[in-house]
Structures are given as C-alpha cells and as structure tokens.
Tab-separated table of C-alpha atoms in Angstrom:
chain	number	residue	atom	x	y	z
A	15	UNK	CA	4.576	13.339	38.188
A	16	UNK	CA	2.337	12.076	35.327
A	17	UNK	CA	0.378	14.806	33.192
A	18	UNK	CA	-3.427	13.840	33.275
A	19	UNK	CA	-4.188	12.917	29.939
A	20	UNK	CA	-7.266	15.014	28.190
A	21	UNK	CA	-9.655	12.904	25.698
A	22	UNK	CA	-12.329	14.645	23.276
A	23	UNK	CA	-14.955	13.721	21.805
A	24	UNK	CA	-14.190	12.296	18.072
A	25	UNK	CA	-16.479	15.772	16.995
A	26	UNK	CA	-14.218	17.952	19.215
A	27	UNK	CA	-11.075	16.690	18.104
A	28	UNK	CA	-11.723	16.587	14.401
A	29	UNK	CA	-13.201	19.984	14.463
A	30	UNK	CA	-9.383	20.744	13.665
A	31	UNK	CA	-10.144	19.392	9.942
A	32	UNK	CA	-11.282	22.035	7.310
A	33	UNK	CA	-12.124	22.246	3.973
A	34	UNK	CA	-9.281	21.783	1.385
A	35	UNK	CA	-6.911	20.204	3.444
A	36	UNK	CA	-5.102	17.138	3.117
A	37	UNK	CA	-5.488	14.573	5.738
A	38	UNK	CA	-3.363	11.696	6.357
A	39	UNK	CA	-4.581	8.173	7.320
A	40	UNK	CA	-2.992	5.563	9.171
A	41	UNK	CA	-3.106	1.931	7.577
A	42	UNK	CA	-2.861	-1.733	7.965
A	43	UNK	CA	-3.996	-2.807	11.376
A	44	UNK	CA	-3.990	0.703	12.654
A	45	UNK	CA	-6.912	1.839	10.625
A	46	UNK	CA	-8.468	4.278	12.783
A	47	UNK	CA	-11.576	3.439	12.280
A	48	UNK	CA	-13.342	5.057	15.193
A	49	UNK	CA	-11.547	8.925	13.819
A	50	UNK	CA	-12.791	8.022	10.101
A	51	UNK	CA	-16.515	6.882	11.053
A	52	UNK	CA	-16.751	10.363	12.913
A	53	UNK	CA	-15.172	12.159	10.003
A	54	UNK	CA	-17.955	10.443	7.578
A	55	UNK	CA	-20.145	12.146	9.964
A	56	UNK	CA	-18.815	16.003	9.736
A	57	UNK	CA	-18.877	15.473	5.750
A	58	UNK	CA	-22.174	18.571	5.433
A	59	UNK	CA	-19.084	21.239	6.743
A	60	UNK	CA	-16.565	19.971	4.649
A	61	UNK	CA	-15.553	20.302	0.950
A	62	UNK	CA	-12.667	18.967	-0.991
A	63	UNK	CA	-10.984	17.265	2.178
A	64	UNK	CA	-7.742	15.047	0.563
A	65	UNK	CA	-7.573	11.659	2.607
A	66	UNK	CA	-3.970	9.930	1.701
A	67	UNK	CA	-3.102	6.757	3.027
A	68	UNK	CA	-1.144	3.625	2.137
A	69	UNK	CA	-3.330	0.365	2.699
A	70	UNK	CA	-6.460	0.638	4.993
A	71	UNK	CA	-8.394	-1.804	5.962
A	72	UNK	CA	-12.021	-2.467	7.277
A	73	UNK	CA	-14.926	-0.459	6.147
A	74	UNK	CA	-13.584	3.112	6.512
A	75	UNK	CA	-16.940	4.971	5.914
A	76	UNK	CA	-15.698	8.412	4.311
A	77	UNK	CA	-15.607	6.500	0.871
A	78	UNK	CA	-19.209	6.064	0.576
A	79	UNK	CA	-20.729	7.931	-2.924
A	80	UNK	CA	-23.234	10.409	-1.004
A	81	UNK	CA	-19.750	11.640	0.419
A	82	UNK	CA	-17.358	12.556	-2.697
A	83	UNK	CA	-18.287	16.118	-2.898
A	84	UNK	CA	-16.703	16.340	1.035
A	85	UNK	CA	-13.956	13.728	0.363
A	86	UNK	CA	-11.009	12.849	-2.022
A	87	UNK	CA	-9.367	9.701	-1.796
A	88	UNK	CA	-5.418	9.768	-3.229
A	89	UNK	CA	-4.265	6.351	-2.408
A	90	UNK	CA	-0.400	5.845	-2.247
A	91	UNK	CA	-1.821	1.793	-2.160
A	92	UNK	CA	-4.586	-0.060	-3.140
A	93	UNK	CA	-6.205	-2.067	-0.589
A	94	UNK	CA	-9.149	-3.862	-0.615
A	95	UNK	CA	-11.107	-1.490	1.124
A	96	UNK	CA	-10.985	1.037	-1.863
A	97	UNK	CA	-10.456	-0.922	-4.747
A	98	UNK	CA	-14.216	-0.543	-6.441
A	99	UNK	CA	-13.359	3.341	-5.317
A	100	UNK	CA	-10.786	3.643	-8.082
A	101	UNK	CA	-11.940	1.348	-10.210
A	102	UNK	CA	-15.062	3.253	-10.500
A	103	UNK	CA	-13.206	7.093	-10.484
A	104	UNK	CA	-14.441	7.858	-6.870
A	105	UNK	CA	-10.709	7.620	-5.416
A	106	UNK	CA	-7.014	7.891	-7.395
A	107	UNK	CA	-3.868	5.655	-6.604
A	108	UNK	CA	-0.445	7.580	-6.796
A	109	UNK	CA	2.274	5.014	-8.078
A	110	UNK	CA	5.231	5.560	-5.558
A	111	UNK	CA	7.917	3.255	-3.928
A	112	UNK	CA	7.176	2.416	-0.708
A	113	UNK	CA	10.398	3.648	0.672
A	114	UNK	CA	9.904	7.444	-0.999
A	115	UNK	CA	6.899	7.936	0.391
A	116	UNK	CA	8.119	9.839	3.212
A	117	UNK	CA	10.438	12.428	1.201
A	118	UNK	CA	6.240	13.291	-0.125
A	119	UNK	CA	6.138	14.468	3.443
A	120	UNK	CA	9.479	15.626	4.698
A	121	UNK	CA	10.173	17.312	0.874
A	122	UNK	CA	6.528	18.885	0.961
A	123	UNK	CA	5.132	17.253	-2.367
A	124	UNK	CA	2.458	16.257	-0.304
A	125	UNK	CA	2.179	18.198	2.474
A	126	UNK	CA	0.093	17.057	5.198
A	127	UNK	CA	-2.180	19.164	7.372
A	128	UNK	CA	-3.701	16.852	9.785
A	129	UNK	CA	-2.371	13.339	10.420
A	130	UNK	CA	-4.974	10.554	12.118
A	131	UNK	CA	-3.802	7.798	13.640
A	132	UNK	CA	-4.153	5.265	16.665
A	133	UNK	CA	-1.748	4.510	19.197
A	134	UNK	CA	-1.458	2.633	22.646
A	135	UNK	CA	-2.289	4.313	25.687
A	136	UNK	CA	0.024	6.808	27.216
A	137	UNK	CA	2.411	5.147	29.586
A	138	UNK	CA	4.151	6.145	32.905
A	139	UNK	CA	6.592	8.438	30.625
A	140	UNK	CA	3.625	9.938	28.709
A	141	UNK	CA	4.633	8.175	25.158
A	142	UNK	CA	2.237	6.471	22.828
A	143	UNK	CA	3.202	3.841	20.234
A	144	UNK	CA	1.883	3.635	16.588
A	145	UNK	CA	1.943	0.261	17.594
A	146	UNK	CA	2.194	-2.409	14.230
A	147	UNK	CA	2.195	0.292	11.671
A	148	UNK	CA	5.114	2.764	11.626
A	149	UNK	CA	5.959	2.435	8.014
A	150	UNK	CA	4.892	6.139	7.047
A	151	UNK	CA	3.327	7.237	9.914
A	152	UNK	CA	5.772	8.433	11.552
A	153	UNK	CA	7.176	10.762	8.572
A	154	UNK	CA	3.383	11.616	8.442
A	155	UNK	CA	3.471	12.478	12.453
A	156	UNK	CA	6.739	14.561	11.835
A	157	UNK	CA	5.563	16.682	9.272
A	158	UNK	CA	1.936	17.276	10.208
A	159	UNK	CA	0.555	20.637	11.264
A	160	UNK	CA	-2.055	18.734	13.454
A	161	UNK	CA	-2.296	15.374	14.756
A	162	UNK	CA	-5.422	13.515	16.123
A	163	UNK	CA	-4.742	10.402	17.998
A	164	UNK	CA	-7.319	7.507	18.962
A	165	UNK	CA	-6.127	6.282	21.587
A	166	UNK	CA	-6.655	1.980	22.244
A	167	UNK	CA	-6.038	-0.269	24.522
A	168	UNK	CA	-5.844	-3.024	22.031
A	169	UNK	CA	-2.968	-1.332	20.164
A	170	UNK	CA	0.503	-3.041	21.248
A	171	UNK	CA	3.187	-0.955	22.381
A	172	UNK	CA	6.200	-1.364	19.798
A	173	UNK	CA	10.065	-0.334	20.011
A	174	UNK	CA	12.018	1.604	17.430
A	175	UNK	CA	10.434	4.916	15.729
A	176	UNK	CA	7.033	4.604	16.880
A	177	UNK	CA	6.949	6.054	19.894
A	178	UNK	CA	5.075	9.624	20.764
A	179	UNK	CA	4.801	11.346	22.937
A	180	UNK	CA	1.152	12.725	23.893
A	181	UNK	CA	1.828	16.434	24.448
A	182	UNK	CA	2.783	16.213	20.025
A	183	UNK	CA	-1.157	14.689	20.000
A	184	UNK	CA	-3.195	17.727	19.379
A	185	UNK	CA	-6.057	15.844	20.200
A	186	UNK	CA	-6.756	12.735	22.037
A	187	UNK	CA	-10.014	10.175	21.075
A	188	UNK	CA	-10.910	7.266	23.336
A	189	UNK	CA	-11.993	4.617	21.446
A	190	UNK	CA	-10.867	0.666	22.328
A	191	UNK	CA	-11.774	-1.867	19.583
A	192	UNK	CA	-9.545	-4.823	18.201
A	193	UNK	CA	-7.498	-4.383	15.831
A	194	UNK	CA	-8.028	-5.596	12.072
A	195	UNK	CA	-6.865	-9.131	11.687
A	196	UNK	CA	-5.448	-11.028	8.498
A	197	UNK	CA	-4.988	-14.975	8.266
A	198	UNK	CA	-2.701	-15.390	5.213
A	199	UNK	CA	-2.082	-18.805	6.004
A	200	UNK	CA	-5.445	-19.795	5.997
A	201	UNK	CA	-5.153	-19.046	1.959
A	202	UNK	CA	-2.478	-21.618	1.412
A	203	UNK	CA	-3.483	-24.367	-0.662
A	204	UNK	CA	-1.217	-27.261	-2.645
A	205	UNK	CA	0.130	-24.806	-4.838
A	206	UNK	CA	1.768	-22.391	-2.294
A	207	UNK	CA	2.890	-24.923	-0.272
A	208	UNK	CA	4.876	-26.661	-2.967
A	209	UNK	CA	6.055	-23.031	-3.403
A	210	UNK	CA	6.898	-22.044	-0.061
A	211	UNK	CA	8.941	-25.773	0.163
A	212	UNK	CA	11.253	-24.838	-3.285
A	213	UNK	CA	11.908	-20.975	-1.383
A	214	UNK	CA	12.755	-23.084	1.475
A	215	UNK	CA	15.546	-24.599	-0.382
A	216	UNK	CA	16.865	-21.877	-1.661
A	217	UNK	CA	17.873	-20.115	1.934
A	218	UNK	CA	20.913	-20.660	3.575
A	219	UNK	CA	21.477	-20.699	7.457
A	220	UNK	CA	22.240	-17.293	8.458
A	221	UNK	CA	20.348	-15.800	5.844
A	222	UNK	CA	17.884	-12.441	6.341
A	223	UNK	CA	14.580	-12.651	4.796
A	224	UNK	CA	12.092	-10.177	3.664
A	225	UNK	CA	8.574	-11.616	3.052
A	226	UNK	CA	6.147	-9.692	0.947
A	227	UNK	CA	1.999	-10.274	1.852
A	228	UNK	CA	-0.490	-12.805	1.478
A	229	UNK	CA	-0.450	-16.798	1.385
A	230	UNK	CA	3.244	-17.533	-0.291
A	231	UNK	CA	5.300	-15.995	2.426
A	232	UNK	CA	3.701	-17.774	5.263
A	233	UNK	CA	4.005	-20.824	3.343
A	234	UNK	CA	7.680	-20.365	3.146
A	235	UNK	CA	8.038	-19.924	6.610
A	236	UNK	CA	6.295	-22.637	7.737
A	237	UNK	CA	8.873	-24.771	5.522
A	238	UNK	CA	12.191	-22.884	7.572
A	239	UNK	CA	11.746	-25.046	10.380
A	240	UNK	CA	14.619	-27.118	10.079
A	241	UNK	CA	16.727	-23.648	9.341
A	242	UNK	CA	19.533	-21.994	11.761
A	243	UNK	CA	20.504	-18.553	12.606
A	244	UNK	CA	17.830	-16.625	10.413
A	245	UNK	CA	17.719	-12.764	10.243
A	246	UNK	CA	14.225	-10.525	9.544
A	247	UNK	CA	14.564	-7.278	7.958
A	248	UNK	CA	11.083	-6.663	5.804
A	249	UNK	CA	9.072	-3.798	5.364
A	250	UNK	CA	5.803	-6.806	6.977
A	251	UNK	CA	5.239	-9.221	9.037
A	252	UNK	CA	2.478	-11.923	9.737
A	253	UNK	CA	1.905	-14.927	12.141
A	254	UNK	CA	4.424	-16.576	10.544
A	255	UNK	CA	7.271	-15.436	12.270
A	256	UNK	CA	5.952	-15.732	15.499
A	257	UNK	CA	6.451	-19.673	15.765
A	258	UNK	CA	10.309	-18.937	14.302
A	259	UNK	CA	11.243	-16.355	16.955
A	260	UNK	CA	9.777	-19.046	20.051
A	261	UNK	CA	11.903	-21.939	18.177
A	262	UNK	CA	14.872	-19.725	18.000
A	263	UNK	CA	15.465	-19.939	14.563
A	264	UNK	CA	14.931	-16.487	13.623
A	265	UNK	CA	17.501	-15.351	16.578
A	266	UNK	CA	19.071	-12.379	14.270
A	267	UNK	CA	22.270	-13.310	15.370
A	268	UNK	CA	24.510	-12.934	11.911
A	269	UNK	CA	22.391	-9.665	10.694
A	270	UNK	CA	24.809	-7.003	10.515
A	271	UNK	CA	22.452	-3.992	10.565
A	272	UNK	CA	20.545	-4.503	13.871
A	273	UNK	CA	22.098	-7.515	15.047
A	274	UNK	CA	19.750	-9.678	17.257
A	275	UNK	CA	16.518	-7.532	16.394
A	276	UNK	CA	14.029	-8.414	13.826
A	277	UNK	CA	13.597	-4.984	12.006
A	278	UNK	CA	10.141	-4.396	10.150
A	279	UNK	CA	7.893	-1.248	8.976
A	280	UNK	CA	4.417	-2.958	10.495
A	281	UNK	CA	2.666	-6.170	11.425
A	282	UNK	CA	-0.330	-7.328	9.896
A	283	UNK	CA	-1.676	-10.516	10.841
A	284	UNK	CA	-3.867	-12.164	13.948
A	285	UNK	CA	-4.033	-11.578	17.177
A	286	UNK	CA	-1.659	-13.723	18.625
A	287	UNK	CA	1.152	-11.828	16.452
A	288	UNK	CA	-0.293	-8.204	17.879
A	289	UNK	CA	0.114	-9.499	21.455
A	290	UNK	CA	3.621	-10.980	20.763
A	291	UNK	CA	5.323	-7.987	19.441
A	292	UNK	CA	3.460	-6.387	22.228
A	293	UNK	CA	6.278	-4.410	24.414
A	294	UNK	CA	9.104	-7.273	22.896
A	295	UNK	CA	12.559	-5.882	22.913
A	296	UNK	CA	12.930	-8.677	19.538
A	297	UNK	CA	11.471	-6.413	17.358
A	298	UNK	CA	12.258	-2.960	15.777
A	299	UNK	CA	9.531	-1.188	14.463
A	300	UNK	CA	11.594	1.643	11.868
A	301	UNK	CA	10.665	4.195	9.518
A	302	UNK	CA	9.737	2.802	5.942
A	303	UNK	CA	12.639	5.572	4.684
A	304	UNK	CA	15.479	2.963	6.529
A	305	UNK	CA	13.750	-0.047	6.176
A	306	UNK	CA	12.909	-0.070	2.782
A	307	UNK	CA	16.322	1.994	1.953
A	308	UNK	CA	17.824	-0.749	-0.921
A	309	UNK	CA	21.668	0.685	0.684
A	310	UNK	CA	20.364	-0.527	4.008
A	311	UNK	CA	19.118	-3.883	2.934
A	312	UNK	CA	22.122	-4.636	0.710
A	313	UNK	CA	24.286	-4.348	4.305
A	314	UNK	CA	22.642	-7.440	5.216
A	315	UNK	CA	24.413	-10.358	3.856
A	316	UNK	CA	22.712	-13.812	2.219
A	317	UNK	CA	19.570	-11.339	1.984
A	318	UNK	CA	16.199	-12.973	0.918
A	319	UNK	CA	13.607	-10.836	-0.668
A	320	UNK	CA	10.489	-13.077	-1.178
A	321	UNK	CA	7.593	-11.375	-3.155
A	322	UNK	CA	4.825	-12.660	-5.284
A	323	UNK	CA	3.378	-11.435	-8.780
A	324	UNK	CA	-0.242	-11.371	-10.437
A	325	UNK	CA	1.506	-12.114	-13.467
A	326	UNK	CA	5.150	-12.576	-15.783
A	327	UNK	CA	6.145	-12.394	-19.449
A	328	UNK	CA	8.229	-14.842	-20.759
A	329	UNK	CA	11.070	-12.259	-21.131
A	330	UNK	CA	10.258	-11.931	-17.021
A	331	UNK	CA	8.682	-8.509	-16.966
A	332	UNK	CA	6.745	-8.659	-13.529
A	333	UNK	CA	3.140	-7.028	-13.455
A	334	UNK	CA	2.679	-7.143	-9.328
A	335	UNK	CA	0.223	-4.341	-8.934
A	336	UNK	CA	-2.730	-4.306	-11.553
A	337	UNK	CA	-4.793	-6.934	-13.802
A	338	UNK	CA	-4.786	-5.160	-17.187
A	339	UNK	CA	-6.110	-1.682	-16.201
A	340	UNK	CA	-7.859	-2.696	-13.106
A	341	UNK	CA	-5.603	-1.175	-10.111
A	342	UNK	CA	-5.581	-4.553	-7.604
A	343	UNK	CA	-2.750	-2.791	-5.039
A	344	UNK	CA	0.523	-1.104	-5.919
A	345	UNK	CA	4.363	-0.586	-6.274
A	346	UNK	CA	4.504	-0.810	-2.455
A	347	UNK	CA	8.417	-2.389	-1.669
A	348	UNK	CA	8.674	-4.841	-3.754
A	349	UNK	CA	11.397	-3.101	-5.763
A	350	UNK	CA	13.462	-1.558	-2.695
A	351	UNK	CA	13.716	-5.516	-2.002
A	352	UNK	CA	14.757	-7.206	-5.075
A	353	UNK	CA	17.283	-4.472	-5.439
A	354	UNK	CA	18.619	-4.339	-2.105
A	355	UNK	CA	18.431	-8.064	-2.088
A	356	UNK	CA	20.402	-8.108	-5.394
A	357	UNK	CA	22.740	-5.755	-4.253
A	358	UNK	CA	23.724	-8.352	-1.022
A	359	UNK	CA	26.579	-10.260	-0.758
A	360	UNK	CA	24.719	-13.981	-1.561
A	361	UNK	CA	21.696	-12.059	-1.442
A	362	UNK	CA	18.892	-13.773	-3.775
A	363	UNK	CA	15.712	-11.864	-4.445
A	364	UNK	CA	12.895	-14.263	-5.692
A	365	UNK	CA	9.499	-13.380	-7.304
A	366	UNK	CA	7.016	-16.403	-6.470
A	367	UNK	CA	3.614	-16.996	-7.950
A	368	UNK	CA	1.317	-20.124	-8.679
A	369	UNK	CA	1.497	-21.256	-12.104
A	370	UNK	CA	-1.789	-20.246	-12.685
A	371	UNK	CA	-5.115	-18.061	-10.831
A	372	UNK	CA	-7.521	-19.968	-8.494
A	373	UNK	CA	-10.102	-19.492	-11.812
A	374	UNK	CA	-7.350	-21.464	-14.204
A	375	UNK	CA	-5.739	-18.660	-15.922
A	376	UNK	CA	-2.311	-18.501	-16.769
A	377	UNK	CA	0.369	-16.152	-14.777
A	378	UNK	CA	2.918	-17.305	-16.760
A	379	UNK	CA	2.221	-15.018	-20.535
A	380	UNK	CA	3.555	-14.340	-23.319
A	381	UNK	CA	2.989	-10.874	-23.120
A	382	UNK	CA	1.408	-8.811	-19.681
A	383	UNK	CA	-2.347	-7.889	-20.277
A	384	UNK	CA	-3.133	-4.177	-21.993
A	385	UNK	CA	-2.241	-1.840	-19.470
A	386	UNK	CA	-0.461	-4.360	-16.634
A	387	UNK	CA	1.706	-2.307	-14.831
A	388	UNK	CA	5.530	-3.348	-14.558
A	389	UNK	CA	6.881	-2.946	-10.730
A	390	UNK	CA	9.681	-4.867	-11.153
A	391	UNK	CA	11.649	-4.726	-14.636
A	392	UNK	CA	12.972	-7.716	-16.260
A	393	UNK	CA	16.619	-6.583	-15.564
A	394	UNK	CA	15.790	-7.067	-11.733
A	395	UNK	CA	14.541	-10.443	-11.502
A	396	UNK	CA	16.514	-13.099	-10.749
A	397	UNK	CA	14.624	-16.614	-9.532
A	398	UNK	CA	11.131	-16.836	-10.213
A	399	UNK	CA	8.928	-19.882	-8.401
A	400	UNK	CA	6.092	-21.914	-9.185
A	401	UNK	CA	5.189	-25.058	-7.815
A	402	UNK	CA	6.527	-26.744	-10.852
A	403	UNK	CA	9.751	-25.266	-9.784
A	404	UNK	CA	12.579	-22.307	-10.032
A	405	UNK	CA	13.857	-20.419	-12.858
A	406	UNK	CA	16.756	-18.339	-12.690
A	407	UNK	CA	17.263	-15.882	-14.947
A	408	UNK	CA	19.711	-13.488	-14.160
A	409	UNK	CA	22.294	-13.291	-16.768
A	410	UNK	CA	20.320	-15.565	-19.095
A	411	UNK	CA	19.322	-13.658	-22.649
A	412	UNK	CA	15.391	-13.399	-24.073
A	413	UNK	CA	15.375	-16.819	-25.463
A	414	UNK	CA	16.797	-18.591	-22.484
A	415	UNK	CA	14.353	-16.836	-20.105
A	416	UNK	CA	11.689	-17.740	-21.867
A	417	UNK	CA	12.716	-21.419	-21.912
A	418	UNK	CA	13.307	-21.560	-18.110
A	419	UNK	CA	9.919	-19.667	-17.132
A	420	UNK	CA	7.845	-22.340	-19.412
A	421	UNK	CA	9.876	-24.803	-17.608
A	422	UNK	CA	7.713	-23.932	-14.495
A	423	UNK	CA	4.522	-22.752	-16.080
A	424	UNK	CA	1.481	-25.246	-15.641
A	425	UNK	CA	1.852	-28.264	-17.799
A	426	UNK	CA	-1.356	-27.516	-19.595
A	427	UNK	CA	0.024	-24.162	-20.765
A	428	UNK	CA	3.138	-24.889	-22.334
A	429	UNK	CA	2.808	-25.586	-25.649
A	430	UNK	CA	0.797	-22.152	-26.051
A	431	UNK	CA	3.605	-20.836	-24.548
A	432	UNK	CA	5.861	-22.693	-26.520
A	433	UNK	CA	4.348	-21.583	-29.776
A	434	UNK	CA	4.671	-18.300	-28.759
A	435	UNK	CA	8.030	-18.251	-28.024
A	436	UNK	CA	8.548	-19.628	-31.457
A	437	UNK	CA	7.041	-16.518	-33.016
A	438	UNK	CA	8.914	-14.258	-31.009
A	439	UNK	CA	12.169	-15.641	-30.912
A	440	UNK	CA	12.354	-17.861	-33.736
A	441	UNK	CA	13.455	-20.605	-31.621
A	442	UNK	CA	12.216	-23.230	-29.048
C-alpha cells in the first residue's frame, strides 16, 4: 500500500536550517527556487549560514546585500546568477574538478548539513528523481544530515542514480513551477557554425562524444547529421541531442561502458529536452564521481571531448574559466574530458573557440591576460578550432604551436601575433 506523502510549509521544513551550518544547493535546471526564496525570508534567525552549490540559475534571492550577514556563498562554479557576487567579495568560488567534488562530501572536506533540492513527485514505489541534475546531488543527498525536498510536477523523472526515495526526504515542499530553460543554439552565429562544421569532420562513425555548454556544442551537433552509430557519455546535455536520438544516430550501440544508453551528469536546455528524457530508458543519469572519472571515459573508444575556451596562448595554455581576474565560471569537467578523451583508443579531445569575442577582441594571445586562470595545461591540448580552421598540436614543440594556432587566429590578428612570436621564439 502507498505511504501518504506529508508536505510542509517551505517555513516548516526549513526550520531544520540553523546558524553556522553549511547548506547545499541543487543547480542547473533544478534550482530550487521556491526552498531558496523562503530561505531569503528566515535570514533575521540566521547567521553565518554556508550555501555551496555548483551552477544555479534564476534569481536565487539569498544573495541579495541586505542578506550577507545571514548568508555565505562558496561557489564550487560560477554561474551567471552569482557572478557580480564574487566579483564584488559578497560570495567565493572554490576551484575544484568537477569530478572531485563529491570526495568534498563523502571525504568530509565539506561536510554538508542540510542538502535542498527538487525532485519529481513520489511515484507508486514512493521514489523521487533529482530529475536533470544528478551530477553532485546525489553525493550531496548521501552525505547530508538533513534533506529538504521541493517537490514538482514539472521535474522529469530520470533513470540511473537519481532516484530517492521519500522516507530519506526529511521534509517535503510543494511547489510546481517550470523548470529553468537555456537555448544555446539560439547563440550560434557564422562563427560557431563554421566551427561546429570543422568538429564535424573530425568524428568518426561510432565515435562517443562529450559536449561542453553554450553555442559551439549545439552547433556541432547540428552538423552530425549525416553521422552513424554515435555514443554520448558527457557530464551535459542540451536540445541538441534530442533530434540525434529520434534520427537514430546517437543509438549508443559501439559504447563499451553502457552500451545502448546515453550516460550524462544533467540536462540543461528547453523544454522539449526536459520532457524527452522524461521517464526514457535512453538515458542514464550517473553520479558526476563515474561520469566525469577520466578511467571511465578513456574505456570508451574514438572518444570526443568537445569544450570551448575564453581564451589561448600561442604555446596553447587554455584560460576556460576567468577573463584576467574576473571569475566568469570555473574548472567544472573540462579537464576529466580532455584527459579521458586523450587517454581513448582514437579518442581526440578538442578545445573550440571563435577566433575572436562578439566585441572584436582576440582569443587567440600571445600571452593569457594578468591573472587568467589555466584549466587545461598546454601538455593536454591536442586540436584546437576556430572557424578559420584546426590546429593540432600534440607532439608539436613551442614554435610549431605557435605557428599552427596563428594559422587559425582571425586574419586581422596575425601579424601581431606573428611579431610576437618573433620575439619569443626568435623565429616565424
């Protein structure tokens, strides 16, 4: 017989929170945005509450100024959402890879006291699914003391490591509102579509593919359409993948870790890719721990890690997580790819990036801005894509790689870069 299912009010159930503790966050899509506005609102009994989270999205309301006193943001990602927060000292970003980030919880570095998050409704077994966003939140679930659940009908009902069931939910909130929503293809301009047409080339039939966020990796799928017998193992997913399941050409038939599932950590994209993982047997939502594990990926052969770059030295040092000093995201998995993608047999892990920002200025430098961070060393990197074309670089010394990646910078930029690598390297 079904156990009736209890619901509190959002005061009720986060009257569990106190003072000093350190509350985890659920991100992407799964923001729980009805659990954080009601949270903003018990800020006059709290002090010195940590809030950790990976990427959140939507306006989360504990981060306003009047509220720092009562809340701490540590941010194991910058998203949007908090960017001006640590830009301006109000919240702090804790450089991690993505696929550690769970040993903070299991190996008590960061030990979590309360965990919010927002799942699907209970079903005829009594389990709840974390839905498009396991990633973390499951090793966050695991290891909590407490855990406060919003409970929504929009939230899909996923397979693999996401599923909970309600008696773990010390608390349950009723609260149905859509999900956030992200249209990375409607970012794509010339550029990125030249781009996503040279990845295309590069992958094989019967390859796996990893796509990192935002415009390029939709691009790039949109170009696979004449492709066979495609794998998915990536930490995300968007829209794009949806029309490459229905055509069959991401079947998952030649993976050999999870053969004829699509594995990911979460979704983030519209809609229409929410309701099509919805309660599909296609896809495995896993723990970020396996996913992102670079000995996992490596099992997969021909794999394809696709992720993009804010900017590159000519000796093809990648800065993929800050502009200077200014914290734009974070480490996130774009090093558990390249390496487990390099790793491969006929694996090929590829950094693509437009030639130059939507403002004109170069991504292809002579030397990363003061303070760039490096994500992905210049050891790692083996093909790097603009629209003017690919550069490989692995095995190729300073001198070469900095002939190849002015071979794809913008045309307007290469005899500065030219110049330069006459000064450096005595040679052109």
């Amino acid at each position: 017989m079904k156990t009736p299912v209890r619901y509190q009010s959002p005061a009720e159930a986060l009257s569990i929170v106190q003072s000093g503790q350190r509350v985890f966050v659920q991100g992407s899509a799964q923001t729980p945005t009805c659990l954080l506005r009601a949270l903003a609102a018990e800020a006059p009994r709290l002090r010195d509450v940590e809030l950790v989270f990976i990427t959140v999205y939507g306006d989360i309301h504990v981060n306003r100024p009047d509220l720092s006193e009562s809340f701490r943001l540590n941010s194991l990602f910058v998203s949007a959402s908090i960017r001006q927060d640590v830009a301006e000292g109000r919240a702090d970003y804790v450089p991690v890879f993505l696929s550690e980030i769970p040993n903070l919880f299991n190996q008590g570095v960061l030990p979590v006291d309360v965990a919010l998050v927002q799942v699907s409704p209970p079903d005829a077994h009594g389990y709840c699914s974390l839905g498009v966003s396991v990633d973390v939140a499951r090793s966050a679930v695991n290891n909590a003391r407490f855990v406060v659940a919003q409970v929504n009908s929009h939230v899909p009902r996923t397979h693999g490591d996401g599923l909970i069931h309600s008696s773990r939910f010390h608390a349950l909130v009723e609260c149905h509102e859509p999900l956030y929503e992200a249209r990375f293809g409607d970012k794509a301009g010339p550029e990125e579509e030249k781009i996503g047409i040279h990845i295309a080339g590069l992958i094989e039939d019967r390859s796996t593919l990893q796509m990192g966020i935002g415009a390029i990796p939709d691009a790039v799928l949109r170009s696979l359409t004449g492709h066979k017998d495609l794998g998915m193992h990536t930490e995300m997913c968007s829209d794009g993948v949806v029309d490459l399941f229905e055509r069959d050409i991401i079947n998952n038939r030649y993976k050999k870790i999870h053969p004829n599932k699509g594995v990911a950590g979460f979704a983030l994209g519209t809609r229409r890719l929410y309701d099509y993982v919805d309660d599909n047997p296609a896809f495995q939502f896993l723990d970020i721990d396996y996913v992102n594990d670079p000995h996992i990926i490596r099992r997969n052969p021909r794999m394809v890690a696709i992720n993009s770059a804010i900017e590159i030295d000519l000796t093809g040092q990648v800065c993929a997580d800050s502009i200077g000093t200014y914290q734009f995201s974070g480490v996130g998995g774009q090093m558990d790819f390249m390496r487990g993608a390099a790793l491969s047999e006929g694996g090929k892990p590829i950094i693509a990036l437009p030639s130059r920002t939507a403002k004109g200025v170069p991504r292809i430098v002579p030397f990363l801005k003061p303070g760039a961070g490096v994500v992905t060393t210049r050891a790692h990197v083996h093909y790097v894509v603009t629209e003017y074309g690919i550069a490989y670089l692995y095995g190729k010394n300073l001198r070469q790689r900095a002939k190849a990646l002015i071979g794809i910078s913008h045309p307007n930029d290469r005899e500065a870069l030219e110049r330069a690598c006459f000064e450096r390297f005595k040679v052109f």
